[in-house]
PDB file of C-alpha atoms and ligand atoms in Angstrom:
ATOM      1  CA  MET A   1       1.828  12.090 -21.464  1.00  0.00           C
ATOM      2  CA  ILE A   2       2.650   8.633 -22.695  1.00  0.00           C
ATOM      3  CA  HIS A   3       0.108   6.010 -21.722  1.00  0.00           C
ATOM      4  CA  ASN A   4       2.031   2.764 -21.620  1.00  0.00           C
ATOM      5  CA  MET A   5       0.094   0.977 -18.787  1.00  0.00           C
ATOM      6  CA  PRO A   6      -3.484   1.003 -17.528  1.00  0.00           C
ATOM      7  CA  VAL A   7      -4.026   3.344 -14.641  1.00  0.00           C
ATOM      8  CA  LYS A   8      -7.347   3.782 -12.836  1.00  0.00           C
ATOM      9  CA  THR A   9      -7.945   6.651 -10.337  1.00  0.00           C
ATOM     10  CA  LEU A  10     -10.290   7.010  -7.393  1.00  0.00           C
ATOM     11  CA  VAL A  11     -10.421  10.054  -5.142  1.00  0.00           C
ATOM     12  CA  HIS A  12     -11.251   9.730  -1.429  1.00  0.00           C
ATOM     13  CA  LYS A  13     -11.186  12.943   0.572  1.00  0.00           C
ATOM     14  CA  ASP A  14      -7.878  14.567  -0.203  1.00  0.00           C
ATOM     15  CA  LEU A  15      -6.139  11.400  -1.394  1.00  0.00           C
ATOM     16  CA  SER A  16      -6.095   9.950  -4.936  1.00  0.00           C
ATOM     17  CA  ILE A  17      -5.623   6.254  -5.314  1.00  0.00           C
ATOM     18  CA  GLU A  18      -4.122   5.361  -8.637  1.00  0.00           C
ATOM     19  CA  GLY A  19      -3.086   2.030 -10.021  1.00  0.00           C
ATOM     20  CA  TYR A  20      -3.794  -1.408 -11.433  1.00  0.00           C
ATOM     21  CA  SER A  21      -3.550  -4.821  -9.960  1.00  0.00           C
ATOM     22  CA  ARG A  22      -4.274  -8.253 -11.340  1.00  0.00           C
ATOM     23  CA  ALA A  23      -2.730 -11.400  -9.815  1.00  0.00           C
ATOM     24  CA  ALA A  24       0.187 -12.873 -11.793  1.00  0.00           C
ATOM     25  CA  VAL A  25      -0.032  -9.896 -14.236  1.00  0.00           C
ATOM     26  CA  GLN A  26       1.143  -6.694 -12.649  1.00  0.00           C
ATOM     27  CA  THR A  27       0.495  -4.607  -9.566  1.00  0.00           C
ATOM     28  CA  TYR A  28       1.265  -0.933  -8.997  1.00  0.00           C
ATOM     29  CA  TRP A  29      -0.313   1.716  -6.843  1.00  0.00           C
ATOM     30  CA  ARG A  30       0.416   5.293  -5.904  1.00  0.00           C
ATOM     31  CA  VAL A  31      -0.985   8.120  -3.834  1.00  0.00           C
ATOM     32  CA  PRO A  32       0.336  11.297  -5.495  1.00  0.00           C
ATOM     33  CA  GLU A  33      -0.575  13.564  -2.636  1.00  0.00           C
ATOM     34  CA  LEU A  34       1.699  11.503  -0.286  1.00  0.00           C
ATOM     35  CA  LYS A  35       4.427  11.279  -2.990  1.00  0.00           C
ATOM     36  CA  ILE A  36       4.657   7.493  -2.466  1.00  0.00           C
ATOM     37  CA  GLY A  37       3.876   4.376  -4.449  1.00  0.00           C
ATOM     38  CA  PHE A  38       3.406   0.692  -3.583  1.00  0.00           C
ATOM     39  CA  ASP A  39       4.844  -2.090  -5.757  1.00  0.00           C
ATOM     40  CA  LEU A  40       6.633  -1.969  -9.069  1.00  0.00           C
ATOM     41  CA  GLY A  41       5.027  -4.711 -11.082  1.00  0.00           C
ATOM     42  CA  ALA A  42       5.026  -2.322 -14.014  1.00  0.00           C
ATOM     43  CA  GLN A  43       5.732   1.400 -14.214  1.00  0.00           C
ATOM     44  CA  PRO A  44       3.326   3.723 -15.950  1.00  0.00           C
ATOM     45  CA  TRP A  45       5.239   6.595 -17.460  1.00  0.00           C
ATOM     46  CA  SER A  46       3.122   9.024 -15.374  1.00  0.00           C
ATOM     47  CA  PHE A  47       4.339   7.344 -12.107  1.00  0.00           C
ATOM     48  CA  MET A  48       7.990   8.126 -12.739  1.00  0.00           C
ATOM     49  CA  ALA A  49       7.933  11.442 -10.784  1.00  0.00           C
ATOM     50  CA  THR A  50       6.929   9.653  -7.587  1.00  0.00           C
ATOM     51  CA  PRO A  51      10.237   9.418  -5.679  1.00  0.00           C
ATOM     52  CA  THR A  52       9.509   6.905  -2.933  1.00  0.00           C
ATOM     53  CA  TRP A  53       8.223   3.342  -3.272  1.00  0.00           C
ATOM     54  CA  PHE A  54       7.363   0.478  -0.953  1.00  0.00           C
ATOM     55  CA  VAL A  55       7.653  -2.980  -2.327  1.00  0.00           C
ATOM     56  CA  SER A  56       5.438  -5.469  -0.534  1.00  0.00           C
ATOM     57  CA  HIS A  57       7.262  -8.583  -1.798  1.00  0.00           C
ATOM     58  CA  THR A  58       9.385  -9.756  -4.674  1.00  0.00           C
ATOM     59  CA  HIS A  59       7.044 -11.851  -6.839  1.00  0.00           C
ATOM     60  CA  LEU A  60       7.773 -10.612 -10.299  1.00  0.00           C
ATOM     61  CA  ASP A  61       4.342  -9.099 -10.902  1.00  0.00           C
ATOM     62  CA  HIS A  62       5.159  -6.766  -7.988  1.00  0.00           C
ATOM     63  CA  VAL A  63       8.739  -5.883  -8.625  1.00  0.00           C
ATOM     64  CA  VAL A  64       9.955  -6.561 -12.156  1.00  0.00           C
ATOM     65  CA  ALA A  65       9.709  -2.887 -13.254  1.00  0.00           C
ATOM     66  CA  LEU A  66      12.141  -1.761 -10.461  1.00  0.00           C
ATOM     67  CA  PRO A  67      15.243  -1.503 -12.781  1.00  0.00           C
ATOM     68  CA  ALA A  68      13.255   0.264 -15.543  1.00  0.00           C
ATOM     69  CA  TYR A  69      11.934   2.841 -13.039  1.00  0.00           C
ATOM     70  CA  VAL A  70      15.311   3.528 -11.616  1.00  0.00           C
ATOM     71  CA  ALA A  71      16.897   3.869 -15.067  1.00  0.00           C
ATOM     72  CA  ARG A  72      14.177   6.118 -16.344  1.00  0.00           C
ATOM     73  CA  ARG A  73      14.604   8.538 -13.457  1.00  0.00           C
ATOM     74  CA  ARG A  74      18.307   8.750 -14.182  1.00  0.00           C
ATOM     75  CA  MET A  75      17.608   9.239 -17.892  1.00  0.00           C
ATOM     76  CA  MET A  76      15.183  12.055 -17.074  1.00  0.00           C
ATOM     77  CA  LYS A  77      17.745  13.620 -14.639  1.00  0.00           C
ATOM     78  CA  MET A  78      15.485  13.110 -11.663  1.00  0.00           C
ATOM     79  CA  GLU A  79      16.855  12.497  -8.152  1.00  0.00           C
ATOM     80  CA  PRO A  80      17.685   8.850  -7.380  1.00  0.00           C
ATOM     81  CA  PRO A  81      14.608   7.288  -5.856  1.00  0.00           C
ATOM     82  CA  THR A  82      14.244   5.638  -2.459  1.00  0.00           C
ATOM     83  CA  ILE A  83      12.826   2.126  -2.570  1.00  0.00           C
ATOM     84  CA  TYR A  84      11.889   0.280   0.615  1.00  0.00           C
ATOM     85  CA  LEU A  85      11.605  -3.502   0.401  1.00  0.00           C
ATOM     86  CA  PRO A  86      11.659  -6.633   2.529  1.00  0.00           C
ATOM     87  CA  ALA A  87      15.150  -6.937   4.055  1.00  0.00           C
ATOM     88  CA  ALA A  88      15.735 -10.396   2.531  1.00  0.00           C
ATOM     89  CA  ALA A  89      15.397  -8.962  -0.971  1.00  0.00           C
ATOM     90  CA  VAL A  90      17.870  -6.113  -0.885  1.00  0.00           C
ATOM     91  CA  GLU A  91      21.014  -8.037  -1.630  1.00  0.00           C
ATOM     92  CA  HIS A  92      19.438  -9.778  -4.606  1.00  0.00           C
ATOM     93  CA  VAL A  93      17.967  -6.533  -6.041  1.00  0.00           C
ATOM     94  CA  GLU A  94      21.421  -4.934  -5.728  1.00  0.00           C
ATOM     95  CA  LYS A  95      22.905  -7.687  -7.754  1.00  0.00           C
ATOM     96  CA  ILE A  96      20.183  -7.459 -10.473  1.00  0.00           C
ATOM     97  CA  LEU A  97      20.743  -3.684 -10.702  1.00  0.00           C
ATOM     98  CA  LYS A  98      24.508  -4.324 -11.131  1.00  0.00           C
ATOM     99  CA  LEU A  99      23.840  -6.775 -13.947  1.00  0.00           C
ATOM    100  CA  PHE A 100      21.462  -4.504 -15.682  1.00  0.00           C
ATOM    101  CA  THR A 101      24.004  -1.670 -15.387  1.00  0.00           C
ATOM    102  CA  ARG A 102      26.312  -3.840 -17.427  1.00  0.00           C
ATOM    103  CA  LEU A 103      23.656  -4.864 -19.985  1.00  0.00           C
ATOM    104  CA  ASP A 104      22.190  -1.388 -20.334  1.00  0.00           C
ATOM    105  CA  ARG A 105      25.529   0.481 -19.938  1.00  0.00           C
ATOM    106  CA  GLY A 106      23.741   3.000 -17.739  1.00  0.00           C
ATOM    107  CA  ARG A 107      24.008   3.586 -14.029  1.00  0.00           C
ATOM    108  CA  MET A 108      21.035   2.660 -11.795  1.00  0.00           C
ATOM    109  CA  PRO A 109      21.275   5.100  -8.870  1.00  0.00           C
ATOM    110  CA  CYS A 110      18.810   4.512  -6.042  1.00  0.00           C
ATOM    111  CA  GLN A 111      18.658   3.945  -2.353  1.00  0.00           C
ATOM    112  CA  LEU A 112      17.356   0.491  -1.442  1.00  0.00           C
ATOM    113  CA  VAL A 113      16.221   0.405   2.173  1.00  0.00           C
ATOM    114  CA  PRO A 114      15.610  -2.938   3.958  1.00  0.00           C
ATOM    115  CA  LEU A 115      12.450  -3.203   6.025  1.00  0.00           C
ATOM    116  CA  GLU A 116      11.139  -5.555   8.695  1.00  0.00           C
ATOM    117  CA  PRO A 117       7.800  -5.755  10.406  1.00  0.00           C
ATOM    118  CA  GLY A 118       7.713  -3.101  13.150  1.00  0.00           C
ATOM    119  CA  CYS A 119       9.795  -0.533  11.228  1.00  0.00           C
ATOM    120  CA  GLU A 120       8.574   3.057  10.991  1.00  0.00           C
ATOM    121  CA  ILE A 121       9.544   5.486   8.270  1.00  0.00           C
ATOM    122  CA  GLU A 122       9.088   9.209   8.547  1.00  0.00           C
ATOM    123  CA  LEU A 123       7.920  10.531   5.201  1.00  0.00           C
ATOM    124  CA  SER A 124       7.504  14.126   6.438  1.00  0.00           C
ATOM    125  CA  ARG A 125       6.490  16.026   9.517  1.00  0.00           C
ATOM    126  CA  GLU A 126       2.884  15.014   8.918  1.00  0.00           C
ATOM    127  CA  HIS A 127       3.196  11.433   7.669  1.00  0.00           C
ATOM    128  CA  VAL A 128       4.702   8.180   8.977  1.00  0.00           C
ATOM    129  CA  VAL A 129       4.584   4.732   7.463  1.00  0.00           C
ATOM    130  CA  SER A 130       4.414   1.646   9.676  1.00  0.00           C
ATOM    131  CA  VAL A 131       5.337  -1.804   8.496  1.00  0.00           C
ATOM    132  CA  SER A 132       3.460  -4.956   9.386  1.00  0.00           C
ATOM    133  CA  ALA A 133       3.928  -8.656   8.792  1.00  0.00           C
ATOM    134  CA  THR A 134       1.876 -10.303   6.111  1.00  0.00           C
ATOM    135  CA  GLN A 135       1.557 -14.044   5.200  1.00  0.00           C
ATOM    136  CA  HIS A 136       2.691 -15.019   1.766  1.00  0.00           C
ATOM    137  CA  THR A 137       4.935 -17.592   0.063  1.00  0.00           C
ATOM    138  CA  VAL A 138       7.955 -15.176   0.021  1.00  0.00           C
ATOM    139  CA  PRO A 139       8.989 -12.559   2.623  1.00  0.00           C
ATOM    140  CA  SER A 140       6.224  -9.942   2.490  1.00  0.00           C
ATOM    141  CA  LEU A 141       5.119  -6.796   4.209  1.00  0.00           C
ATOM    142  CA  GLY A 142       2.052  -4.560   4.663  1.00  0.00           C
ATOM    143  CA  PHE A 143       2.082  -0.735   5.123  1.00  0.00           C
ATOM    144  CA  VAL A 144      -0.028   1.791   6.902  1.00  0.00           C
ATOM    145  CA  VAL A 145       0.362   5.556   6.279  1.00  0.00           C
ATOM    146  CA  TRP A 146      -0.413   7.664   9.385  1.00  0.00           C
ATOM    147  CA  GLU A 147      -1.169  11.331   9.550  1.00  0.00           C
ATOM    148  CA  ARG A 148       0.200  12.822  12.785  1.00  0.00           C
ATOM    149  CA  ARG A 149      -0.660  16.065  14.417  1.00  0.00           C
ATOM    150  CA  ARG A 150       0.363  17.678  17.619  1.00  0.00           C
ATOM    151  CA  LYS A 151      -2.692  18.417  19.772  1.00  0.00           C
ATOM    152  CA  LEU A 152      -3.122  20.245  23.052  1.00  0.00           C
ATOM    153  CA  LYS A 153      -3.268  17.665  25.885  1.00  0.00           C
ATOM    154  CA  PRO A 154      -6.832  17.363  27.232  1.00  0.00           C
ATOM    155  CA  GLN A 155      -5.915  18.762  30.690  1.00  0.00           C
ATOM    156  CA  PHE A 156      -4.782  22.106  29.073  1.00  0.00           C
ATOM    157  CA  GLN A 157      -7.700  22.600  26.757  1.00  0.00           C
ATOM    158  CA  THR A 158      -9.449  25.068  29.027  1.00  0.00           C
ATOM    159  CA  LEU A 159      -6.464  27.290  29.470  1.00  0.00           C
ATOM    160  CA  THR A 160      -5.940  30.627  27.725  1.00  0.00           C
ATOM    161  CA  GLY A 161      -3.172  31.291  25.193  1.00  0.00           C
ATOM    162  CA  PRO A 162      -0.913  33.184  27.634  1.00  0.00           C
ATOM    163  CA  GLN A 163      -1.336  30.414  30.276  1.00  0.00           C
ATOM    164  CA  ILE A 164      -0.355  27.773  27.722  1.00  0.00           C
ATOM    165  CA  ARG A 165       2.624  29.929  26.683  1.00  0.00           C
ATOM    166  CA  ASP A 166       3.798  30.219  30.284  1.00  0.00           C
ATOM    167  CA  LEU A 167       3.531  26.445  30.742  1.00  0.00           C
ATOM    168  CA  ARG A 168       5.510  25.878  27.565  1.00  0.00           C
ATOM    169  CA  LEU A 169       8.196  28.382  28.642  1.00  0.00           C
ATOM    170  CA  GLY A 170       8.399  26.647  31.999  1.00  0.00           C
ATOM    171  CA  GLY A 171       9.289  23.423  30.213  1.00  0.00           C
ATOM    172  CA  THR A 172       5.923  21.602  30.345  1.00  0.00           C
ATOM    173  CA  GLU A 173       5.026  19.477  27.307  1.00  0.00           C
ATOM    174  CA  VAL A 174       1.585  20.826  26.505  1.00  0.00           C
ATOM    175  CA  THR A 175       0.928  18.862  23.314  1.00  0.00           C
ATOM    176  CA  GLU A 176       0.780  15.188  22.410  1.00  0.00           C
ATOM    177  CA  GLU A 177       0.946  13.376  19.095  1.00  0.00           C
ATOM    178  CA  LYS A 178      -2.315  12.169  17.553  1.00  0.00           C
ATOM    179  CA  ARG A 179      -2.211   9.673  14.737  1.00  0.00           C
ATOM    180  CA  ILE A 180      -4.897   8.876  12.130  1.00  0.00           C
ATOM    181  CA  ALA A 181      -4.431   5.876   9.842  1.00  0.00           C
ATOM    182  CA  ARG A 182      -5.114   7.377   6.399  1.00  0.00           C
ATOM    183  CA  PHE A 183      -4.188   4.605   4.025  1.00  0.00           C
ATOM    184  CA  ALA A 184      -3.304   0.944   4.303  1.00  0.00           C
ATOM    185  CA  TYR A 185      -1.890  -1.409   1.744  1.00  0.00           C
ATOM    186  CA  LEU A 186      -1.989  -5.101   2.474  1.00  0.00           C
ATOM    187  CA  GLY A 187      -0.033  -6.457  -0.514  1.00  0.00           C
ATOM    188  CA  ASP A 188      -0.429 -10.205  -1.180  1.00  0.00           C
ATOM    189  CA  SER A 189      -1.393 -12.070   2.020  1.00  0.00           C
ATOM    190  CA  ALA A 190      -3.475 -14.735   3.645  1.00  0.00           C
ATOM    191  CA  PRO A 191      -6.016 -13.263   6.035  1.00  0.00           C
ATOM    192  CA  GLU A 192      -3.443 -13.234   8.888  1.00  0.00           C
ATOM    193  CA  GLY A 193      -1.953 -10.087   7.285  1.00  0.00           C
ATOM    194  CA  LEU A 194      -5.130  -8.293   8.212  1.00  0.00           C
ATOM    195  CA  ASP A 195      -5.694  -9.912  11.587  1.00  0.00           C
ATOM    196  CA  ASN A 196      -2.141  -9.180  12.751  1.00  0.00           C
ATOM    197  CA  CYS A 197      -2.420  -5.427  12.140  1.00  0.00           C
ATOM    198  CA  THR A 198      -5.506  -3.669  13.660  1.00  0.00           C
ATOM    199  CA  ALA A 199      -4.686  -0.507  11.717  1.00  0.00           C
ATOM    200  CA  MET A 200      -5.540  -2.335   8.456  1.00  0.00           C
ATOM    201  CA  TYR A 201      -9.063  -2.475   9.656  1.00  0.00           C
ATOM    202  CA  GLU A 202      -9.078   1.130  10.822  1.00  0.00           C
ATOM    203  CA  ALA A 203      -7.346   3.037   8.057  1.00  0.00           C
ATOM    204  CA  GLN A 204      -9.677   5.398   6.218  1.00  0.00           C
ATOM    205  CA  VAL A 205      -8.694   3.700   2.962  1.00  0.00           C
ATOM    206  CA  LEU A 206      -7.616   0.041   2.785  1.00  0.00           C
ATOM    207  CA  VAL A 207      -6.299  -1.434  -0.476  1.00  0.00           C
ATOM    208  CA  LEU A 208      -6.338  -5.172  -0.200  1.00  0.00           C
ATOM    209  CA  GLU A 209      -6.173  -8.294  -2.350  1.00  0.00           C
ATOM    210  CA  ILE A 210      -9.085 -10.582  -2.883  1.00  0.00           C
ATOM    211  CA  THR A 211      -7.499 -12.904  -5.384  1.00  0.00           C
ATOM    212  CA  PHE A 212     -10.336 -15.484  -5.269  1.00  0.00           C
ATOM    213  CA  VAL A 213     -14.064 -14.891  -5.324  1.00  0.00           C
ATOM    214  CA  ALA A 214     -15.742 -18.091  -6.651  1.00  0.00           C
ATOM    215  CA  PRO A 215     -17.400 -20.315  -3.963  1.00  0.00           C
ATOM    216  CA  SER A 216     -15.856 -23.373  -5.601  1.00  0.00           C
ATOM    217  CA  HIS A 217     -12.224 -22.298  -4.921  1.00  0.00           C
ATOM    218  CA  ARG A 218     -10.902 -24.043  -1.885  1.00  0.00           C
ATOM    219  CA  LYS A 219      -9.842 -21.769   0.896  1.00  0.00           C
ATOM    220  CA  ASP A 220      -7.321 -24.019   2.592  1.00  0.00           C
ATOM    221  CA  LYS A 221      -5.287 -24.062  -0.641  1.00  0.00           C
ATOM    222  CA  ILE A 222      -5.738 -20.355  -1.115  1.00  0.00           C
ATOM    223  CA  HIS A 223      -4.430 -19.588   2.380  1.00  0.00           C
ATOM    224  CA  LYS A 224      -1.540 -21.978   1.878  1.00  0.00           C
ATOM    225  CA  PHE A 225      -0.469 -19.854  -1.165  1.00  0.00           C
ATOM    226  CA  GLY A 226      -0.840 -16.628   0.888  1.00  0.00           C
ATOM    227  CA  HIS A 227      -3.990 -15.228  -0.582  1.00  0.00           C
ATOM    228  CA  ILE A 228      -7.482 -14.125   0.439  1.00  0.00           C
ATOM    229  CA  HIS A 229     -10.845 -15.399  -0.635  1.00  0.00           C
ATOM    230  CA  LEU A 230     -14.029 -13.265  -0.652  1.00  0.00           C
ATOM    231  CA  ASP A 231     -15.396 -15.546   2.116  1.00  0.00           C
ATOM    232  CA  ASP A 232     -12.527 -14.394   4.415  1.00  0.00           C
ATOM    233  CA  ILE A 233     -13.749 -10.840   4.034  1.00  0.00           C
ATOM    234  CA  LEU A 234     -17.317 -11.831   4.812  1.00  0.00           C
ATOM    235  CA  GLU A 235     -16.223 -13.703   7.950  1.00  0.00           C
ATOM    236  CA  ARG A 236     -14.624 -10.497   9.135  1.00  0.00           C
ATOM    237  CA  ARG A 237     -17.139  -7.944   7.931  1.00  0.00           C
ATOM    238  CA  GLU A 238     -17.877  -6.555  11.423  1.00  0.00           C
ATOM    239  CA  ARG A 239     -14.188  -5.689  11.849  1.00  0.00           C
ATOM    240  CA  PHE A 240     -13.759  -3.324   8.890  1.00  0.00           C
ATOM    241  CA  ARG A 241     -13.962   0.277  10.158  1.00  0.00           C
ATOM    242  CA  ASN A 242     -12.587   1.635   6.938  1.00  0.00           C
ATOM    243  CA  GLU A 243     -14.353   4.308   4.950  1.00  0.00           C
ATOM    244  CA  LEU A 244     -13.229   2.794   1.643  1.00  0.00           C
ATOM    245  CA  ILE A 245     -12.129  -0.823   0.996  1.00  0.00           C
ATOM    246  CA  VAL A 246     -10.527  -1.295  -2.441  1.00  0.00           C
ATOM    247  CA  ALA A 247     -10.574  -4.947  -3.533  1.00  0.00           C
ATOM    248  CA  SER A 248      -7.997  -5.785  -6.129  1.00  0.00           C
ATOM    249  CA  HIS A 249      -5.498  -8.414  -7.417  1.00  0.00           C
ATOM    250  CA  PHE A 250      -8.267 -10.668  -8.739  1.00  0.00           C
ATOM    251  CA  SER A 251      -7.170 -13.914 -10.410  1.00  0.00           C
ATOM    252  CA  THR A 252      -7.043 -13.877 -14.199  1.00  0.00           C
ATOM    253  CA  ARG A 253      -9.357 -16.922 -14.210  1.00  0.00           C
ATOM    254  CA  TYR A 254     -12.319 -14.626 -13.698  1.00  0.00           C
ATOM    255  CA  SER A 255     -13.533 -11.870 -16.138  1.00  0.00           C
ATOM    256  CA  GLY A 256     -14.338  -8.470 -14.684  1.00  0.00           C
ATOM    257  CA  LYS A 257     -18.038  -9.196 -15.297  1.00  0.00           C
ATOM    258  CA  ARG A 258     -17.803 -12.487 -13.428  1.00  0.00           C
ATOM    259  CA  ILE A 259     -16.010 -10.890 -10.422  1.00  0.00           C
ATOM    260  CA  ARG A 260     -18.766  -8.230 -10.156  1.00  0.00           C
ATOM    261  CA  GLU A 261     -21.520 -10.915 -10.327  1.00  0.00           C
ATOM    262  CA  LEU A 262     -19.918 -13.174  -7.686  1.00  0.00           C
ATOM    263  CA  VAL A 263     -19.149 -10.353  -5.293  1.00  0.00           C
ATOM    264  CA  GLU A 264     -22.541  -8.655  -5.612  1.00  0.00           C
ATOM    265  CA  ARG A 265     -24.195 -12.005  -5.027  1.00  0.00           C
ATOM    266  CA  ALA A 266     -22.194 -12.711  -1.912  1.00  0.00           C
ATOM    267  CA  VAL A 267     -22.108  -9.149  -0.499  1.00  0.00           C
ATOM    268  CA  PRO A 268     -25.300  -7.430  -1.801  1.00  0.00           C
ATOM    269  CA  ASP A 269     -24.746  -4.323   0.297  1.00  0.00           C
ATOM    270  CA  MET A 270     -21.106  -4.075  -0.733  1.00  0.00           C
ATOM    271  CA  LEU A 271     -20.139  -3.621   2.950  1.00  0.00           C
ATOM    272  CA  GLY A 272     -22.442  -0.703   3.283  1.00  0.00           C
ATOM    273  CA  GLY A 273     -21.280   0.750  -0.036  1.00  0.00           C
ATOM    274  CA  ARG A 274     -17.640   0.887   1.139  1.00  0.00           C
ATOM    275  CA  LEU A 275     -16.384  -2.074  -0.954  1.00  0.00           C
ATOM    276  CA  TYR A 276     -14.999  -0.908  -4.262  1.00  0.00           C
ATOM    277  CA  LEU A 277     -13.938  -3.473  -6.921  1.00  0.00           C
ATOM    278  CA  TRP A 278     -10.855  -2.289  -8.756  1.00  0.00           C
ATOM    279  CA  LEU A 279     -11.695  -3.603 -12.188  1.00  0.00           C
TER     280      LEU A 279
HETATM  281 ZN1   ZN B   1       0.503 -10.775  -6.457  1.00  0.00          ZN
HETATM  282 ZN1   ZN B   2       2.638 -12.583  -4.524  1.00  0.00          ZN
END
């Protein structure tokens, strides 16, 4: 395997979180078990086989590798990928791909699908992605991956197998859908992106940005540019129900060591051990 980009991996239950994210540098994530990825700020060679991507917004450090990814899959004779992105971006990305087709003299086959907050995408029988509004300086979206199962309705749980079968044959709907938020990806956003979507706080795994961690960095300015400060997380600490909170997208003005120092000083318990710094 060619290692052209840094990739870190963390396993939580049956999901692996893989990726890298630094503000203004590059951001890319994927969950191989779900066969999906988030953001195309760069494209590790090993990520190419993932066929479905969700782009949170079109700042270059989140989207610039899109043409290379599409072209590589064609070169490797893989199926054209499906890339979901904010609706306002689709027309421009199509134009860019057309121009690159001319420059590279190679086709760029892919399906670009526009998304708006409130959209839902069926990944499979078991998994659905919901799309939420986030707050950034360009159109931006957050994503929650739900696992859905059909469960027997509570009123039928004491019945025997044959009784349930008879009800079903008689046309009664005996099951209902249950959803569990497994994974949430905030993308770049001011804290409203969390507050507007309860599932962000409830997903088993939440990947979010904490671009700024130093006490001296002014929050009003940070919010205006659509980002989160560590203090925003502390103010909301009671709301996080997540099992794992991955903090990422730190500003390049801090070293990894400095980020760890500042976060451990401000949050000594690391949110009950759930806060993981993606460094
Ligand atoms: Zn960013
Ligand atoms: Zn951004």
